[in-house]
Short mmCIF file of C-alpha atoms in Angstrom, two decimals:
data_model
loop_
_atom_site.label_atom_id
_atom_site.label_comp_id
_atom_site.label_asym_id
_atom_site.label_seq_id
_atom_site.Cartn_x
_atom_site.Cartn_y
_atom_site.Cartn_z
CA MET A 1 -30.75 44.96 -75.19
CA SER A 2 -32.60 43.70 -72.11
CA ARG A 3 -35.51 45.67 -70.67
CA SER A 4 -33.66 46.50 -67.44
CA VAL A 5 -30.59 47.73 -69.31
CA ALA A 6 -32.69 49.73 -71.76
CA SER A 7 -34.55 51.34 -68.88
CA LEU A 8 -31.27 52.23 -67.21
CA VAL A 9 -29.91 53.81 -70.38
CA ALA A 10 -33.09 55.83 -70.89
CA LEU A 11 -33.09 57.11 -67.33
CA ALA A 12 -29.38 57.93 -67.34
CA ALA A 13 -29.76 59.83 -70.61
CA LEU A 14 -32.42 61.97 -68.97
CA GLY A 15 -30.25 62.63 -65.96
CA LEU A 16 -32.66 60.83 -63.62
CA VAL A 17 -30.20 58.30 -62.24
CA ALA A 18 -26.50 57.70 -62.44
CA ALA A 19 -25.04 54.53 -63.87
CA SER A 20 -25.73 51.81 -61.32
CA PRO A 21 -26.38 48.08 -60.99
CA PRO A 22 -29.71 46.76 -62.25
CA ALA A 23 -30.96 46.61 -58.65
CA ASP A 24 -31.17 50.41 -58.52
CA PRO A 25 -34.76 51.36 -57.49
CA GLY A 26 -35.01 53.86 -60.35
CA VAL A 27 -34.51 51.06 -62.85
CA GLU A 28 -37.06 48.80 -61.20
CA PHE A 29 -39.60 51.62 -61.16
CA ALA A 30 -38.97 52.20 -64.86
CA GLY A 31 -40.54 48.80 -65.57
CA LEU A 32 -43.69 49.85 -63.71
CA LEU A 33 -43.82 53.21 -65.47
CA GLU A 34 -44.28 51.51 -68.84
CA ARG A 35 -48.01 51.25 -68.15
CA ILE A 36 -48.62 54.74 -66.71
CA PRO A 37 -50.89 56.96 -68.87
CA THR A 38 -49.56 60.24 -70.22
CA GLN A 39 -52.68 62.00 -68.90
CA SER A 40 -51.56 61.53 -65.28
CA ASN A 41 -51.01 64.72 -63.30
CA LEU A 42 -50.07 63.07 -59.99
CA ILE A 43 -47.63 60.16 -59.63
CA MET A 44 -46.51 58.49 -56.40
CA PHE A 45 -43.63 56.07 -55.94
CA PHE A 46 -43.58 53.58 -53.05
CA ASP A 47 -40.52 51.53 -52.08
CA PHE A 48 -42.38 49.29 -49.64
CA GLU A 49 -39.50 46.89 -49.07
CA ALA A 50 -37.13 49.70 -48.08
CA LEU A 51 -39.83 51.23 -45.90
CA LEU A 52 -40.35 48.03 -43.92
CA ASP A 53 -36.57 47.61 -43.57
CA SER A 54 -36.15 51.10 -42.07
CA PRO A 55 -34.99 51.37 -38.44
CA MET A 56 -38.31 52.90 -37.35
CA ALA A 57 -40.39 50.18 -39.01
CA LYS A 58 -38.25 47.50 -37.37
CA ARG A 59 -38.39 49.21 -34.00
CA GLU A 60 -42.19 49.43 -34.12
CA ASP A 61 -42.53 46.00 -35.78
CA TRP A 62 -44.61 47.00 -38.79
CA ARG A 63 -44.01 43.60 -40.38
CA GLY A 64 -45.17 41.87 -37.22
CA LYS A 65 -48.36 43.91 -37.19
CA MET A 66 -49.06 42.90 -40.76
CA ALA A 67 -48.48 39.23 -39.94
CA ALA A 68 -50.75 39.47 -36.89
CA ASN A 69 -53.56 40.94 -39.01
CA ARG A 70 -53.19 44.29 -37.30
CA PRO A 71 -53.00 47.34 -39.56
CA ASP A 72 -49.59 48.92 -39.93
CA PRO A 73 -49.44 52.72 -40.10
CA LEU A 74 -49.76 52.79 -43.90
CA GLY A 75 -51.99 49.81 -44.61
CA ILE A 76 -49.21 48.20 -46.65
CA ALA A 77 -50.10 45.12 -48.63
CA GLY A 78 -47.96 42.17 -47.66
CA GLY A 79 -45.65 40.78 -50.32
CA VAL A 80 -45.39 44.04 -52.32
CA LYS A 81 -41.88 45.35 -53.04
CA LEU A 82 -42.50 48.46 -55.15
CA GLY A 83 -45.50 50.44 -56.28
CA VAL A 84 -46.34 53.29 -58.65
CA ALA A 85 -49.73 55.01 -58.43
CA ALA A 86 -50.79 57.46 -61.13
CA GLN A 87 -53.87 59.62 -60.99
CA HIS A 88 -55.68 62.38 -62.74
CA ILE A 89 -57.00 64.76 -60.11
CA ASP A 90 -58.83 68.05 -60.03
CA VAL A 91 -56.03 70.06 -58.45
CA ARG A 92 -58.46 72.72 -57.24
CA ASN A 93 -60.01 70.35 -54.70
CA MET A 94 -57.80 67.22 -54.91
CA ASN A 95 -60.74 65.09 -56.07
CA GLU A 96 -59.61 61.92 -57.82
CA ARG A 97 -61.00 61.22 -61.29
CA TRP A 98 -59.18 57.93 -61.83
CA ARG A 99 -56.25 55.99 -60.39
CA ILE A 100 -53.97 53.33 -61.83
CA ALA A 101 -51.43 51.42 -59.73
CA MET A 102 -48.65 49.06 -60.74
CA LEU A 103 -47.26 46.76 -58.04
CA LYS A 104 -44.11 44.64 -58.16
CA VAL A 105 -44.56 41.69 -55.81
CA ALA A 106 -42.19 39.26 -54.14
CA GLY A 107 -42.41 35.84 -55.76
CA LYS A 108 -44.78 34.87 -58.52
CA LEU A 109 -48.32 36.13 -58.94
CA PRO A 110 -51.16 33.61 -59.00
CA LYS A 111 -53.23 33.12 -62.13
CA LEU A 112 -55.95 35.68 -62.73
CA GLU A 113 -58.62 33.03 -62.15
CA GLU A 114 -57.21 32.45 -58.68
CA LEU A 115 -57.05 36.16 -57.96
CA ALA A 116 -60.67 36.47 -59.07
CA ALA A 117 -61.72 33.62 -56.79
CA ARG A 118 -59.94 35.18 -53.81
CA GLU A 119 -61.53 38.55 -54.51
CA GLY A 120 -64.99 37.13 -55.13
CA GLY A 121 -64.89 38.49 -58.69
CA TYR A 122 -64.62 37.16 -62.24
CA VAL A 123 -62.32 37.29 -65.28
CA GLU A 124 -63.42 38.89 -68.52
CA GLU A 125 -61.51 40.00 -71.59
CA VAL A 126 -61.19 43.74 -72.28
CA ALA A 127 -59.70 44.69 -75.66
CA GLY A 128 -58.38 41.13 -75.88
CA VAL A 129 -56.71 41.25 -72.45
CA PRO A 130 -58.01 39.22 -69.45
CA VAL A 131 -59.05 41.47 -66.55
CA VAL A 132 -60.27 40.61 -63.03
CA PHE A 133 -63.40 42.55 -62.04
CA THR A 134 -63.90 42.71 -58.26
CA PRO A 135 -66.87 43.66 -56.05
CA ARG A 136 -64.80 46.63 -54.82
CA ASP A 137 -64.94 48.30 -58.26
CA ILE A 138 -61.22 47.62 -58.74
CA GLU A 139 -59.97 45.90 -61.87
CA LEU A 140 -56.79 43.81 -61.76
CA LEU A 141 -54.41 42.92 -64.59
CA ARG A 142 -51.29 40.79 -64.64
CA PHE A 143 -48.09 41.91 -66.42
CA GLY A 144 -45.56 39.11 -66.47
CA ASN A 145 -45.03 36.95 -63.39
CA ASP A 146 -44.52 39.63 -60.75
CA VAL A 147 -46.32 42.86 -61.74
CA LEU A 148 -49.95 43.46 -60.83
CA GLY A 149 -51.90 46.36 -62.31
CA SER A 150 -55.02 47.83 -60.73
CA VAL A 151 -57.52 50.39 -61.99
CA SER A 152 -60.15 52.24 -59.98
CA SER A 153 -62.67 55.02 -60.53
CA VAL A 154 -62.93 54.39 -64.27
CA ASP A 155 -65.71 53.23 -66.56
CA ARG A 156 -65.33 50.41 -69.05
CA GLN A 157 -64.54 52.71 -71.99
CA ALA A 158 -61.71 54.35 -70.05
CA LEU A 159 -60.41 50.91 -69.07
CA VAL A 160 -60.37 49.84 -72.72
CA GLY A 161 -58.50 53.03 -73.64
CA TRP A 162 -55.86 52.41 -70.98
CA VAL A 163 -55.33 48.77 -71.96
CA GLU A 164 -54.97 49.64 -75.65
CA SER A 165 -52.65 52.60 -75.09
CA THR A 166 -50.34 51.00 -72.53
CA LEU A 167 -49.95 47.76 -74.42
CA SER A 168 -49.19 49.46 -77.73
CA LYS A 169 -47.21 52.45 -76.42
CA PRO A 170 -45.25 51.43 -73.31
CA ARG A 171 -43.13 54.21 -71.80
CA LYS A 172 -39.74 54.00 -70.09
CA TYR A 173 -39.85 57.16 -67.99
CA PRO A 174 -42.37 59.43 -66.24
CA PRO A 175 -43.69 62.80 -67.37
CA SER A 176 -41.26 65.64 -66.66
CA PHE A 177 -43.13 66.82 -63.56
CA ALA A 178 -42.36 63.48 -61.87
CA ASP A 179 -38.64 63.40 -62.69
CA LYS A 180 -37.59 64.70 -59.29
CA ALA A 181 -39.90 62.26 -57.49
CA LEU A 182 -38.33 59.29 -59.28
CA PHE A 183 -34.85 60.59 -58.52
CA LYS A 184 -35.71 61.00 -54.84
CA VAL A 185 -37.03 57.45 -54.46
CA GLY A 186 -33.86 56.22 -56.14
CA SER A 187 -31.75 58.10 -53.58
CA GLY A 188 -33.16 56.63 -50.38
CA HIS A 189 -36.63 58.14 -49.96
CA GLN A 190 -39.29 55.44 -49.62
CA ILE A 191 -42.33 57.53 -50.65
CA THR A 192 -42.27 60.35 -53.18
CA MET A 193 -44.95 62.26 -55.05
CA GLY A 194 -44.85 64.49 -58.11
CA VAL A 195 -47.73 66.79 -59.06
CA ASP A 196 -48.20 68.64 -62.34
CA LEU A 197 -49.28 72.21 -61.52
CA ARG A 198 -48.83 73.85 -64.91
CA ASN A 199 -51.69 76.15 -65.96
CA MET A 200 -53.46 75.47 -62.68
CA VAL A 201 -54.41 79.06 -61.96
CA SER A 202 -54.24 82.52 -63.52
CA ALA A 203 -52.51 85.59 -62.13
CA ARG A 204 -55.82 87.43 -62.14
CA ALA A 205 -57.36 84.81 -59.85
CA ILE A 206 -54.37 84.83 -57.49
CA GLU A 207 -54.28 88.60 -56.99
CA PRO A 208 -57.49 88.94 -54.90
CA TRP A 209 -56.47 85.83 -52.95
CA LEU A 210 -53.20 87.54 -52.04
CA ASN A 211 -55.04 90.76 -51.12
CA ALA A 212 -57.00 88.84 -48.50
CA MET A 213 -53.93 87.38 -46.76
CA PRO A 214 -52.92 89.24 -43.56
CA GLU A 215 -49.24 88.39 -44.10
CA VAL A 216 -49.28 90.07 -47.52
CA LYS A 217 -50.95 93.17 -46.10
CA LYS A 218 -48.27 93.45 -43.43
CA SER A 219 -45.42 93.03 -45.92
CA THR A 220 -44.12 95.31 -48.63
CA SER A 221 -45.04 92.77 -51.33
CA GLU A 222 -47.22 94.08 -54.13
CA PRO A 223 -49.94 91.51 -55.02
CA LYS A 224 -50.18 92.77 -58.59
CA LEU A 225 -46.48 92.00 -59.14
CA LEU A 226 -46.40 88.82 -57.07
CA ALA A 227 -49.43 87.14 -58.67
CA PRO A 228 -47.81 86.45 -62.09
CA ARG A 229 -44.82 84.85 -60.38
CA LEU A 230 -46.96 82.49 -58.33
CA ALA A 231 -49.15 81.71 -61.35
CA SER A 232 -46.05 80.38 -63.12
CA VAL A 233 -46.01 77.36 -60.77
CA GLU A 234 -45.05 74.20 -62.65
CA SER A 235 -44.68 71.26 -60.27
CA ALA A 236 -44.47 70.08 -56.68
CA THR A 237 -42.36 67.21 -55.35
CA LEU A 238 -42.95 65.75 -51.90
CA ALA A 239 -40.45 63.18 -50.60
CA VAL A 240 -40.55 61.15 -47.38
CA LYS A 241 -37.65 59.28 -45.79
CA VAL A 242 -38.23 56.93 -42.85
CA ASP A 243 -35.11 56.25 -40.78
CA GLN A 244 -35.01 56.54 -36.98
CA GLY A 245 -37.81 59.08 -37.46
CA ILE A 246 -39.69 60.50 -40.43
CA GLU A 247 -38.28 63.35 -42.51
CA GLY A 248 -40.09 65.13 -45.31
CA SER A 249 -39.13 67.60 -48.02
CA LEU A 250 -41.22 69.68 -50.40
CA VAL A 251 -39.96 71.43 -53.56
CA ILE A 252 -42.32 73.66 -55.56
CA GLY A 253 -40.99 74.75 -58.95
CA PHE A 254 -41.91 77.94 -60.83
CA GLY A 255 -41.30 79.27 -64.31
CA LYS A 256 -40.41 82.73 -62.99
CA THR A 257 -38.11 83.96 -60.25
CA LEU A 258 -39.53 84.45 -56.76
CA GLU A 259 -36.84 86.84 -55.63
CA GLY A 260 -38.10 89.22 -52.94
CA THR A 261 -40.95 86.99 -51.77
CA GLY A 262 -39.13 85.48 -48.77
CA PRO A 263 -41.23 87.10 -46.00
CA ILE A 264 -44.51 85.65 -47.26
CA LEU A 265 -43.40 82.25 -48.62
CA ARG A 266 -44.59 80.24 -45.63
CA ALA A 267 -47.95 82.01 -45.56
CA VAL A 268 -48.47 81.32 -49.28
CA VAL A 269 -47.67 77.60 -48.91
CA LEU A 270 -49.78 77.10 -45.78
CA GLN A 271 -52.77 78.99 -47.15
CA THR A 272 -52.61 77.03 -50.41
CA ALA A 273 -52.47 73.74 -48.51
CA GLU A 274 -55.46 74.75 -46.41
CA ASP A 275 -57.48 75.88 -49.42
CA LEU A 276 -56.81 72.55 -51.14
CA GLY A 277 -57.71 70.66 -47.97
CA ILE A 278 -54.32 68.90 -47.72
CA ASP A 279 -52.84 70.72 -44.75
CA LEU A 280 -50.14 68.89 -42.79
CA PRO A 281 -49.67 70.40 -39.31
CA GLU A 282 -45.88 69.96 -39.35
CA LEU A 283 -45.53 72.31 -42.35
CA LYS A 284 -45.77 75.24 -39.95
CA THR A 285 -42.43 74.25 -38.40
CA TRP A 286 -40.53 73.17 -41.51
CA ARG A 287 -37.46 75.07 -42.64
CA ILE A 288 -38.26 77.12 -45.75
CA GLY A 289 -36.36 79.13 -48.32
CA LEU A 290 -35.75 79.74 -52.00
CA GLY A 291 -33.61 77.46 -54.16
CA SER A 292 -30.27 78.53 -55.59
CA LYS A 293 -31.89 79.98 -58.73
CA ASN A 294 -34.76 81.63 -56.81
CA ASP A 295 -37.31 79.70 -58.88
CA THR A 296 -38.19 77.03 -56.30
CA ILE A 297 -39.65 77.03 -52.82
CA GLU A 298 -37.87 74.40 -50.72
CA MET A 299 -39.09 73.10 -47.36
CA GLU A 300 -37.99 70.26 -45.08
CA GLY A 301 -38.68 68.99 -41.59
CA ARG A 302 -40.10 66.24 -39.42
CA LEU A 303 -43.34 64.33 -39.98
CA SER A 304 -45.57 62.33 -37.65
CA VAL A 305 -46.82 58.81 -38.38
CA ASP A 306 -50.33 60.21 -38.84
CA SER A 307 -49.10 62.69 -41.45
CA LEU A 308 -47.18 59.86 -43.16
CA ARG A 309 -50.41 57.88 -43.35
CA LYS A 310 -52.22 60.87 -44.85
CA ILE A 311 -49.55 61.35 -47.50
CA ALA A 312 -49.62 57.66 -48.40
CA SER A 313 -53.43 57.72 -48.64
CA ILE A 314 -53.25 60.18 -51.56
CA GLY A 315 -52.02 57.46 -53.90
CA ALA A 316 -52.25 54.26 -51.89
CA PRO A 317 -52.52 51.15 -54.10
CA PRO A 318 -55.36 48.71 -53.30
CA ARG A 319 -54.75 46.70 -50.15
CA LEU A 320 -54.21 43.08 -51.06
CA SER A 321 -53.23 40.82 -48.21
CA ALA A 322 -49.93 38.94 -48.15
CA ALA A 323 -51.82 35.67 -48.47
CA LYS A 324 -53.24 36.82 -51.78
CA LEU A 325 -49.83 37.62 -53.22
CA LYS A 326 -47.34 35.16 -51.73
CA THR A 327 -48.64 32.12 -53.51
CA ASP A 328 -45.27 30.43 -54.04
CA ALA A 329 -44.63 30.07 -50.32
CA PRO A 330 -45.35 26.61 -48.87
CA LYS A 331 -48.80 26.28 -47.39
CA PRO A 332 -48.91 25.96 -43.59
CA ALA A 333 -50.04 22.68 -42.14
CA ASP A 334 -53.69 22.41 -41.15
CA PRO A 335 -54.14 23.64 -37.57
CA LYS A 336 -54.98 21.02 -35.02
CA PRO A 337 -58.65 21.19 -34.02
CA ALA A 338 -59.29 22.91 -30.74
CA PRO A 339 -61.07 20.64 -28.27
CA GLY A 340 -64.82 21.26 -28.20
CA ALA A 341 -67.72 19.51 -26.57
CA ASP A 342 -67.37 16.66 -29.04
CA GLY A 343 -63.61 16.92 -29.47
CA ALA A 344 -63.97 18.81 -32.79
CA SER A 345 -62.97 22.34 -33.69
CA PRO A 346 -65.60 24.93 -32.69
CA TYR A 347 -65.22 26.47 -36.14
CA SER A 348 -64.99 25.06 -39.61
CA THR A 349 -62.11 26.13 -41.87
CA ALA A 350 -64.42 28.65 -43.53
CA ALA A 351 -65.39 30.09 -40.15
CA ILE A 352 -61.75 30.42 -39.13
CA ASP A 353 -61.10 32.35 -42.35
CA THR A 354 -64.09 34.56 -41.62
CA VAL A 355 -62.78 35.36 -38.15
CA ALA A 356 -59.32 36.30 -39.43
CA THR A 357 -60.53 38.39 -42.35
CA SER A 358 -63.19 40.05 -40.21
CA GLN A 359 -60.62 40.92 -37.55
CA GLY A 360 -58.39 42.53 -40.17
CA TYR A 361 -61.31 44.45 -41.68
CA PHE A 362 -62.53 45.77 -38.33
CA ARG A 363 -59.06 46.84 -37.23
CA SER A 364 -58.41 48.60 -40.54
CA VAL A 365 -61.63 50.61 -40.34
CA SER A 366 -61.01 51.40 -36.67
CA ALA A 367 -57.49 52.59 -37.54
CA VAL A 368 -58.97 55.04 -40.06
CA ILE A 369 -61.33 56.47 -37.44
CA GLU A 370 -58.54 56.73 -34.87
CA SER A 371 -56.18 58.40 -37.33
CA LEU A 372 -58.75 61.02 -38.30
CA LYS A 373 -59.59 61.68 -34.68
CA LYS A 374 -55.96 62.58 -33.93
CA VAL A 375 -55.65 64.99 -36.86
CA ASP A 376 -54.69 68.50 -35.80
CA ARG A 377 -57.50 70.67 -37.15
CA PRO A 378 -56.61 74.37 -37.23
CA THR A 379 -59.69 74.73 -39.43
CA TYR A 380 -61.93 71.99 -40.73
CA ARG A 381 -61.42 73.21 -44.28
CA ALA A 382 -57.80 72.13 -43.90
CA THR A 383 -58.80 68.47 -43.43
CA LYS A 384 -61.70 67.92 -45.83
CA THR A 385 -59.60 66.00 -48.37
CA TRP A 386 -58.63 63.33 -45.83
CA TYR A 387 -62.25 62.41 -45.09
CA ASP A 388 -62.83 61.51 -48.74
CA ARG A 389 -59.46 59.76 -49.06
CA TYR A 390 -59.97 57.66 -45.95
CA ALA A 391 -63.52 56.83 -46.99
CA LYS A 392 -62.12 55.49 -50.25
CA GLN A 393 -59.57 53.40 -48.33
CA ILE A 394 -62.43 51.72 -46.47
CA GLU A 395 -64.37 51.14 -49.69
CA GLU A 396 -61.31 49.46 -51.24
CA LEU A 397 -60.63 47.05 -48.38
CA PRO A 398 -60.88 43.33 -49.29
CA ILE A 399 -64.40 42.16 -48.47
CA LEU A 400 -64.51 38.45 -49.37
CA GLY A 401 -65.04 36.38 -46.23
CA VAL A 402 -65.79 39.38 -44.01
CA ASP A 403 -68.75 39.16 -41.64
CA LYS A 404 -71.83 40.76 -43.25
CA ASP A 405 -72.61 42.91 -40.22
CA LEU A 406 -69.06 44.26 -40.35
CA LEU A 407 -69.38 45.07 -44.05
CA ASP A 408 -72.60 46.95 -43.39
CA TRP A 409 -70.91 48.86 -40.59
CA GLY A 410 -67.84 49.67 -42.71
CA SER A 411 -70.09 50.92 -45.49
CA GLN A 412 -71.89 53.17 -43.03
CA VAL A 413 -68.58 54.54 -41.71
CA SER A 414 -67.48 55.32 -45.26
CA ARG A 415 -70.75 57.11 -46.03
CA THR A 416 -70.44 59.13 -42.83
CA LEU A 417 -66.91 60.25 -43.71
CA ARG A 418 -68.07 61.37 -47.15
CA GLU A 419 -70.99 63.24 -45.59
CA MET A 420 -68.52 64.95 -43.26
CA ALA A 421 -66.41 66.01 -46.24
CA SER A 422 -69.51 67.30 -48.03
CA GLY A 423 -70.48 69.22 -44.90
CA ILE A 424 -67.08 70.87 -44.78
CA ASN A 425 -67.40 71.88 -48.42
CA TYR A 426 -70.85 73.31 -47.75
CA TYR A 427 -69.69 75.43 -44.83
CA ALA A 428 -66.55 76.56 -46.66
CA ASN A 429 -68.46 77.54 -49.80
CA ASN A 430 -71.17 79.27 -47.80
CA GLN A 431 -68.48 81.25 -46.01
CA ASN A 432 -66.94 82.30 -49.32
CA TYR A 433 -70.32 83.35 -50.71
CA THR A 434 -71.03 85.38 -47.60
CA LEU A 435 -67.72 87.21 -47.88
CA ALA A 436 -68.00 87.71 -51.62
CA SER A 437 -71.54 89.10 -51.34
CA GLN A 438 -70.25 92.15 -49.50
CA PRO A 439 -69.95 95.27 -51.72
CA ASN A 440 -66.43 95.34 -53.17
CA GLY A 441 -65.64 92.18 -51.23
CA VAL A 442 -62.16 90.77 -50.92
CA TYR A 443 -62.73 88.06 -53.48
CA TYR A 444 -63.11 90.66 -56.23
CA GLY A 445 -59.82 92.37 -55.41
CA TYR A 446 -61.02 95.99 -55.55
CA ASP A 447 -61.10 98.87 -53.05
CA TYR A 448 -58.27 97.72 -50.76
CA ALA A 449 -59.11 100.37 -48.14
CA TYR A 450 -62.58 98.88 -47.84
CA VAL A 451 -61.13 95.41 -47.47
CA ASN A 452 -58.92 96.52 -44.64
CA SER A 453 -61.81 98.16 -42.85
CA LYS A 454 -63.84 94.96 -43.08
CA SER A 455 -61.15 92.59 -41.77
CA TYR A 456 -62.96 92.27 -38.45
CA ASP A 457 -66.19 91.19 -40.17
CA GLN A 458 -64.30 88.60 -42.19
CA ALA A 459 -62.72 87.16 -39.07
CA VAL A 460 -66.10 86.99 -37.33
CA ILE A 461 -67.71 85.21 -40.28
CA LYS A 462 -64.89 82.65 -40.40
CA ARG A 463 -65.01 81.99 -36.66
CA GLN A 464 -68.77 81.50 -36.72
CA SER A 465 -68.60 79.18 -39.70
CA ASP A 466 -65.74 77.12 -38.22
CA ALA A 467 -67.60 76.86 -34.90
CA MET A 468 -70.70 75.50 -36.64
CA MET A 469 -68.59 72.99 -38.57
CA SER A 470 -66.83 71.97 -35.37
CA VAL A 471 -70.07 71.19 -33.55
CA ASP A 472 -71.51 69.26 -36.50
CA LEU A 473 -68.40 67.17 -37.17
CA ASP A 474 -67.70 66.46 -33.50
CA LYS A 475 -71.18 64.96 -33.19
CA ARG A 476 -70.49 62.69 -36.13
CA PHE A 477 -67.14 61.63 -34.68
CA GLN A 478 -68.80 60.72 -31.40
CA ALA A 479 -71.33 58.61 -33.31
CA LEU A 480 -68.52 56.87 -35.23
CA GLU A 481 -66.62 56.03 -32.05
CA LEU A 482 -69.78 54.71 -30.41
CA SER A 483 -70.59 52.56 -33.43
CA SER A 484 -67.04 51.16 -33.42
CA SER A 485 -67.33 50.20 -29.75
CA ASP A 486 -70.73 48.59 -30.30
CA MET A 487 -69.51 46.62 -33.34
CA ARG A 488 -66.43 45.37 -31.50
CA ARG A 489 -68.57 44.10 -28.64
CA LYS A 490 -70.95 42.41 -31.08
CA MET A 491 -68.11 40.65 -32.94
CA VAL A 492 -66.44 39.48 -29.71
CA GLU A 493 -69.72 38.00 -28.51
CA LYS A 494 -70.33 36.36 -31.87
CA TYR A 495 -66.90 34.77 -32.42
CA GLN A 496 -65.50 34.63 -28.87
CA VAL A 497 -62.16 36.15 -29.95
CA ASP A 498 -60.73 39.62 -29.57
CA PHE A 499 -61.35 42.24 -32.26
#
């Protein structure tokens, strides 16, 4: 039985996809899932080809932007058809411990030695398997002629463990928490994410959290009864479909019924998103309700391009340019030399490459700054995750051939974003400590009458803390924008082309 047919049979037996031709996206993703570790607790599926063929992408010419070395909204790597990104994260703060991505490319992948040369890295065997080590701390592996694997945020021992386990124990389907995400991407959604939330939190920890929520206080819900239901959370599935616009849906599954919790559902979801630092502003307007069995929270609504970029950044595969992947395409003819003082080109071939790669690098970093600047920030705690995620995107940009001054600037931007995230964590934790230090404070869950009488003090503390964060982070944003303007002017003067 062929691999594609076997994958189809396995998926159909699990109820993930219906019988369909081998071109079904679910079947193609099954081939990528063979190398995903069982320890993953977050998996994202990307149907890049379908995304770029969507009416919105065509209308806004995302392919053209990629070809012109201008960043598209998602930083999509040219020549990639499908992608699966698996991570193990600390769900309490969304910090990534490691990430593995499998990419199915159009055409045939180059040899690893060529990939290493283009990345400025080298090839070395790990557990008997050749691996490309790059200066960006990303390791690349080749599976067959059209599947590229990448590993980041792991040490060498972890890399050896992954290579040995995935080569000896390939899998045909994802963990159960990602079933719905795979089904969604097979039914027309271009980006889906599944998160394992089992055993994430205890009922005892949730109860004081609920006591502190104004919406719970105003409702007839009893925190002591509601906490065990919310603590039974099992998984979350986020799906995005790009058509004329962008539509999103979120399904959160529980092991117990949530009947009677309708009035506070939105408050619970929004507060959780803010506490985790993954708030999306559109969630406030999404339709919300319970599923047919009352054991799921279901939401759906519109998304902005900026929110789409944030979602994609959670599991974005490494950005490899189209030129690094489409190696089977015929090489373009050498450009005719531009007339100079002596009739020769003002730049050598190497210099021309430096200009193009430097332009792409600068525009990618600038796009990150611009995207963060436009983020709706109800509180800065609600955006802390994106600073770290976007900093990592900058750190993983291709660097071979990029102007050294630009690399130094990009490194400084990344460090600044991480410092901003650390600052948010400091202010948020300090605020929590201040509240919890009060006698019988809200974070201990006792003396509810006292909590109610101190609600004004809590609000004052939060406003003061948020105001201090706002001033600090706004100063850093102003410095980032000024540095971007200065670097652009410097590059234009140096290369006499637009950046």
